[in-house]
Coordinates of C-alpha atoms and ligand atoms in Angstrom, one line a residue:
X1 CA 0.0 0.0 0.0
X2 CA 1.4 3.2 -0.5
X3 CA 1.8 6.4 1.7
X4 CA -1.1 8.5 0.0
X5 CA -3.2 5.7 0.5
X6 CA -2.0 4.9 4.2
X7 CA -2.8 8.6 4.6
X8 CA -6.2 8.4 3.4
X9 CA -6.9 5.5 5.8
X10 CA -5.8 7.5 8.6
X11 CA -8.2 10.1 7.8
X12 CA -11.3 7.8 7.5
X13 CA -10.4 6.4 10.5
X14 CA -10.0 9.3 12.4
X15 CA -13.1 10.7 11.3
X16 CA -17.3 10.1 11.9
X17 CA -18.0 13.3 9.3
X18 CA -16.7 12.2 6.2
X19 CA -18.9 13.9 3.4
X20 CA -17.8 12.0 -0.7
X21 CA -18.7 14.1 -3.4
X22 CA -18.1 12.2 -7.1
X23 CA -19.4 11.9 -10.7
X24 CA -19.7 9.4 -13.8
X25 CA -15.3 8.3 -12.8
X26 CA -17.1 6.6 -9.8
X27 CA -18.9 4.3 -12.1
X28 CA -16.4 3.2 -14.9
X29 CA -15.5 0.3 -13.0
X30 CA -19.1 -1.2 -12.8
X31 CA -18.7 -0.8 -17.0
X32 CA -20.7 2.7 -17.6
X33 CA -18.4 5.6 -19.7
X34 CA -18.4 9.1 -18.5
X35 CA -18.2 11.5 -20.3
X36 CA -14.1 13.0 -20.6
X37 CA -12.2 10.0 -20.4
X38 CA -10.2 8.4 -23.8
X39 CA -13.0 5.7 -24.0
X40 CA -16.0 8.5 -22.2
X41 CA -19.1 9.6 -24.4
X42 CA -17.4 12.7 -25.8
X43 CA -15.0 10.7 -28.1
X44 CA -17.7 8.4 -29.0
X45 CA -19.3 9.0 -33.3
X46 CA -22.5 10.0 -33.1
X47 CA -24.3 12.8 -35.1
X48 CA -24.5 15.5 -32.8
X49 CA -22.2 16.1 -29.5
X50 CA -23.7 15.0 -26.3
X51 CA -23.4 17.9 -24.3
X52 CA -25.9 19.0 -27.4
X53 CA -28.6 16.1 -27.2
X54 CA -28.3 16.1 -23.1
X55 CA -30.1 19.4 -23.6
X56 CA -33.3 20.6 -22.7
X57 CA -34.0 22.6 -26.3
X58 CA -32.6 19.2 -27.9
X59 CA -35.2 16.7 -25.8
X60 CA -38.1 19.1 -26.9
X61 CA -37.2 20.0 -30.4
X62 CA -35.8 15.9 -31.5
X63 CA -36.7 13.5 -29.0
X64 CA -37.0 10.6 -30.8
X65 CA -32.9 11.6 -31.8
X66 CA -32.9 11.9 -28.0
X67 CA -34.2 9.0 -27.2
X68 CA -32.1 6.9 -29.5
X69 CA -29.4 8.4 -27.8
X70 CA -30.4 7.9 -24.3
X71 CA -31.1 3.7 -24.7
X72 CA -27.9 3.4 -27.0
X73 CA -25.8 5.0 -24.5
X74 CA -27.2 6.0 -21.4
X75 CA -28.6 3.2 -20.1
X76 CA -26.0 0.3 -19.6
X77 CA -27.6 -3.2 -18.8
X78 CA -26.8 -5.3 -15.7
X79 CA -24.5 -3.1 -13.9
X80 CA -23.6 -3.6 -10.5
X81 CA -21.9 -1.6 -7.8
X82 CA -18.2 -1.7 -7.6
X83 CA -15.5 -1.6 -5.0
X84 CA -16.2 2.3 -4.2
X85 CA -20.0 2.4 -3.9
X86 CA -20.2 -0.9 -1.7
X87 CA -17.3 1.1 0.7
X88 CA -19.1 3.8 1.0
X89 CA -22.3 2.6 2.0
X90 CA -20.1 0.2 4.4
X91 CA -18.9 3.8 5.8
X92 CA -22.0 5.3 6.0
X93 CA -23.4 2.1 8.1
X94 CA -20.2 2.1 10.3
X95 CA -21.7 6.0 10.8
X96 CA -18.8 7.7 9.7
X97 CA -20.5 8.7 6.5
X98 CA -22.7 11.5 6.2
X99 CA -23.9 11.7 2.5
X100 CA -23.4 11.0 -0.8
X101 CA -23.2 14.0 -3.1
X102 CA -23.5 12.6 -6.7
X103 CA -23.9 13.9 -10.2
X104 CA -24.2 10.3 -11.6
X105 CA -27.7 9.5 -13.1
X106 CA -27.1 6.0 -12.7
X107 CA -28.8 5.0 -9.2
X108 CA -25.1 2.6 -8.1
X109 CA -24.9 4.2 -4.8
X110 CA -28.3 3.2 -3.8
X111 CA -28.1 -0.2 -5.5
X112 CA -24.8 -1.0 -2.8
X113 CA -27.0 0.7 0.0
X114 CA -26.0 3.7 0.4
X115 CA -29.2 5.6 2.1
X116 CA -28.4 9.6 2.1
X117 CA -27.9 10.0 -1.7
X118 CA -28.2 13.3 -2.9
X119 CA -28.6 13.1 -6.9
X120 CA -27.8 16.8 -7.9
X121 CA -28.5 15.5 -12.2
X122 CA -31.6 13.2 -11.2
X123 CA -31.7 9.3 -12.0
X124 CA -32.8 7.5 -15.5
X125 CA -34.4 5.0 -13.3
X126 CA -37.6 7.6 -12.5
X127 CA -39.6 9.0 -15.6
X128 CA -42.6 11.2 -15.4
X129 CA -44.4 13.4 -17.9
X130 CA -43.1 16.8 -19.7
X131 CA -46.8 17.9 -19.6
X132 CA -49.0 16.8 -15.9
X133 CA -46.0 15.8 -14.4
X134 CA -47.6 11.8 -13.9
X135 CA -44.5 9.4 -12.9
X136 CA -44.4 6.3 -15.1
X137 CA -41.9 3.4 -14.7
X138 CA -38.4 3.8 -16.0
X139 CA -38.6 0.7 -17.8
X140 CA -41.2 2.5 -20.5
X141 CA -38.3 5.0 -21.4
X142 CA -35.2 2.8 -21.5
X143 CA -36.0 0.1 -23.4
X144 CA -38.4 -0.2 -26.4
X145 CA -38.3 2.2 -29.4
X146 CA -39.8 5.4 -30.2
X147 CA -41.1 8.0 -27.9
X148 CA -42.7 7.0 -25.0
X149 CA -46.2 9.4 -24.2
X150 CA -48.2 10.0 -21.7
X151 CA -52.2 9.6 -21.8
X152 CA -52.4 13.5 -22.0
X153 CA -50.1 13.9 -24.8
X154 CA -46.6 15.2 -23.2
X155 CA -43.7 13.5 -24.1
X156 CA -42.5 11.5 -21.0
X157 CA -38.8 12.1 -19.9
X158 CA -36.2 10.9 -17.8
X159 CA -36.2 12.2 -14.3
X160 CA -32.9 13.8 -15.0
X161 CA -31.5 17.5 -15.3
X162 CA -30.9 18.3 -18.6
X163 CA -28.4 21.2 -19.7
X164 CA -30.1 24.7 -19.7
X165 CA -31.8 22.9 -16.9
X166 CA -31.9 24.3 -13.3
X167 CA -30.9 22.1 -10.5
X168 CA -33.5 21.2 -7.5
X169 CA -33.1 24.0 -5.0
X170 CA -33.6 21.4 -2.1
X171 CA -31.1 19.1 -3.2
X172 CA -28.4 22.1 -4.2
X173 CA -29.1 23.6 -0.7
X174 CA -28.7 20.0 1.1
X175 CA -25.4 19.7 -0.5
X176 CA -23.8 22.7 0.3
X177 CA -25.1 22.4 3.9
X178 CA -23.5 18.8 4.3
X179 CA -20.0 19.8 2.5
X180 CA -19.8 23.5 4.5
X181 CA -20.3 21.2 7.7
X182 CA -18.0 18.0 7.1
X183 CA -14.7 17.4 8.5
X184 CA -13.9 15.8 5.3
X185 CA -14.6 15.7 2.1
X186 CA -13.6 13.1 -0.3
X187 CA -14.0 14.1 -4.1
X188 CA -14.0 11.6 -6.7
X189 CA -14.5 10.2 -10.4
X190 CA -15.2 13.8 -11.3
X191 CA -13.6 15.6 -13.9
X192 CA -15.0 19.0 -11.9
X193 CA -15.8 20.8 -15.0
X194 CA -19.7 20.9 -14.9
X195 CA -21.2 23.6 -13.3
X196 CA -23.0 24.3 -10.7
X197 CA -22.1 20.9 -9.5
X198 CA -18.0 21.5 -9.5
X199 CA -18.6 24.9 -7.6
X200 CA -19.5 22.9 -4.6
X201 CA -16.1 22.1 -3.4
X202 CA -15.8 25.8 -2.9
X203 CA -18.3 25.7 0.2
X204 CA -15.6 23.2 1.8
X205 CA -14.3 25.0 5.0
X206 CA -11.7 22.1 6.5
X207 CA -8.5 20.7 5.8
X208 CA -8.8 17.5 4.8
X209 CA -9.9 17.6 0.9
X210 CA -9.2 14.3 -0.2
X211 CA -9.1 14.2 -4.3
X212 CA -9.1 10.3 -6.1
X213 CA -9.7 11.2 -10.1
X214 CA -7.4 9.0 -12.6
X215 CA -6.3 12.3 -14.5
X216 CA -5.4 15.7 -13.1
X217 CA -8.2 18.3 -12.0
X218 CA -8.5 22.0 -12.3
X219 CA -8.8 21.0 -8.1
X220 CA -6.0 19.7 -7.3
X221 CA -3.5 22.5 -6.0
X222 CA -6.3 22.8 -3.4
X223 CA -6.4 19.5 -2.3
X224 CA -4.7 18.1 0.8
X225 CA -4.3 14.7 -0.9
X226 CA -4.7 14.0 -4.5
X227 CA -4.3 10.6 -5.6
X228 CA -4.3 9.7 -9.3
X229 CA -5.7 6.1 -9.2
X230 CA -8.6 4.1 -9.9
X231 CA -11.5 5.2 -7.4
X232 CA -12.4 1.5 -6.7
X233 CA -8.7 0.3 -6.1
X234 CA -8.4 3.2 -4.1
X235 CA -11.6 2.3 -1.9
X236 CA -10.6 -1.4 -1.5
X237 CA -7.5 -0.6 0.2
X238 CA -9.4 2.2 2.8
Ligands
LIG301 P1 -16.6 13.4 -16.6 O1 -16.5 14.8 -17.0 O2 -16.8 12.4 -17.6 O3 -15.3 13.1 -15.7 C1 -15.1 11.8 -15.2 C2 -13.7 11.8 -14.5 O4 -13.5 10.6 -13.9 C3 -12.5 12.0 -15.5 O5 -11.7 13.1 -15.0 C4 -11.8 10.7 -15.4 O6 -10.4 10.8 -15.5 C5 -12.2 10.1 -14.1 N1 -12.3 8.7 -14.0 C6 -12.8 7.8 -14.9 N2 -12.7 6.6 -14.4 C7 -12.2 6.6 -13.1 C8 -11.9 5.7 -12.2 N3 -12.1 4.4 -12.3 N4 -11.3 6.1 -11.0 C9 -11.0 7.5 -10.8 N5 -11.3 8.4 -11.7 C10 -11.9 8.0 -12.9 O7 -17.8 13.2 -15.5 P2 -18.3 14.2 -14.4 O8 -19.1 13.4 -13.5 O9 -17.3 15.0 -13.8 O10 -19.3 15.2 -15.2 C11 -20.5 15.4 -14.8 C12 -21.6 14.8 -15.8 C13 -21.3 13.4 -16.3 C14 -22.8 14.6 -15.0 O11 -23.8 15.4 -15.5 C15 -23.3 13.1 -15.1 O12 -24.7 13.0 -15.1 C16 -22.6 12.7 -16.3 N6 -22.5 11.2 -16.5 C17 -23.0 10.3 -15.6 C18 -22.8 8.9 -15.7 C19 -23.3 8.0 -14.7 O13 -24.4 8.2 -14.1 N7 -22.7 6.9 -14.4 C20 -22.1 8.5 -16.9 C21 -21.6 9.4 -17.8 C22 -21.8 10.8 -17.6

């Protein structure tokens, strides 16, 4: 084992307010691309960039191009927690955890157990109606063809934020409450380049900003520790 990680064990064990902040690098491991990495979404062919489709004008405008999208490569069949979200939710249990602050859409963190989950971009596992709002099962969106309608004509979408989307107030406000008050705060799998989301390390007020992300970050003079390895590696050895 070495020293960063020895140091990072030390600081989990010393602690019972450990706050983890992370994105789509947490779920690689479990076989889902992000979005920045070599192999991630953004170097994938497909006839419009993500960051364009992912967007609100884009859903309302094309969403049967949307939804082709979504089931070709959002949704990622029989995937299962890995080494990081089954620690965390161990950590949480043990009552050293606090909360999970996640911009993953995937619902991993809840799947390993984890119970304070705070999804700042939603989940593709809820689905309700543009129009009145009605949930509807997941399932009806992800799989099958076409575009999925509710009985009073809206479209229905994913229960996920969208760009030119706001976040949930609630959610936003529970997150910056949980990092301003943690002892420390574990960043990972996050490039830290979306926004609002990435802002939230700024409402971090102690000194022990831990930062596990396989490439560099524009965090990572801040940090206290960064290590550049593989989240669930990392969390196997903590
Ligand atoms: P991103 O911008 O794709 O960055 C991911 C970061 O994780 C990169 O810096 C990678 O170097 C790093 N990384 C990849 N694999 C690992 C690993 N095994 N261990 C450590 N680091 C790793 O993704 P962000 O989350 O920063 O961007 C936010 C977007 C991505 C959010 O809106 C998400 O909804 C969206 N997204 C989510 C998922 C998901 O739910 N699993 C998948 C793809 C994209």
């Amino acid at each position: 084992m070495n020293e960063k990680i020895m140091r990072l064990r030390e600081i989990i064990r010393e602690s019972d307010n450990i706050v983890f902040f992370g994105g789509a690098g947490v779920s690689t491991e479990s076989g889902i691309p992000d979005f920045r990495s070599v192999d991630g979404l953004y170097h994938q062919e497909w006839k419009y960039p993500p960051e364009t489709i992912l967007s609100h004008s884009f859903f309302t405008r094309y969403p049967e191009e949307y939804y082709r999208f979504h089931r070709a490569k959002l949704v990622v069949e029989n995937v299962k927690p890995n080494r990081a979200h089954l620690r965390l939710a161990e950590l949480e249990r043990e009552g050293k955890l606090k909360a999970v602050i996640t911009q993953n859409i995937d619902g991993l963190h809840q799947a390993a157990g984890s119970k304070k989950v705070l999804e700042l971009h939603g989940s593709i596992l809820r689905a309700y109606c543009s129009k009145c709002r009605k949930p509807y099962p997941a399932d009806l969106i992800n799989f099958g063809s076409g575009v999925p309608r509710c009985g009073c004509g809206g479209v229905i979408r994913p229960d996920i934020v969208l760009y030119e989307e706001s976040l949930d107030q609630d959610i936003l406000y529970q997150a910056t409450s949980y990092i301003r008050n943690a002892d420390v705060l574990i960043v990972g799998g996050t490039s830290l380049k979306v926004y609002p989301a990435a802002g939230l390390i700024n409402y971090y007020r102690g000194n022990k900003l831990v930062l596990i992300n396989r490439s560099e970050t524009p965090y990572d003079s801040y940090a206290d520790l960064v290590i550049h390895e593989k989240i669930g590696e990392v969390f196997d050895q903590v």
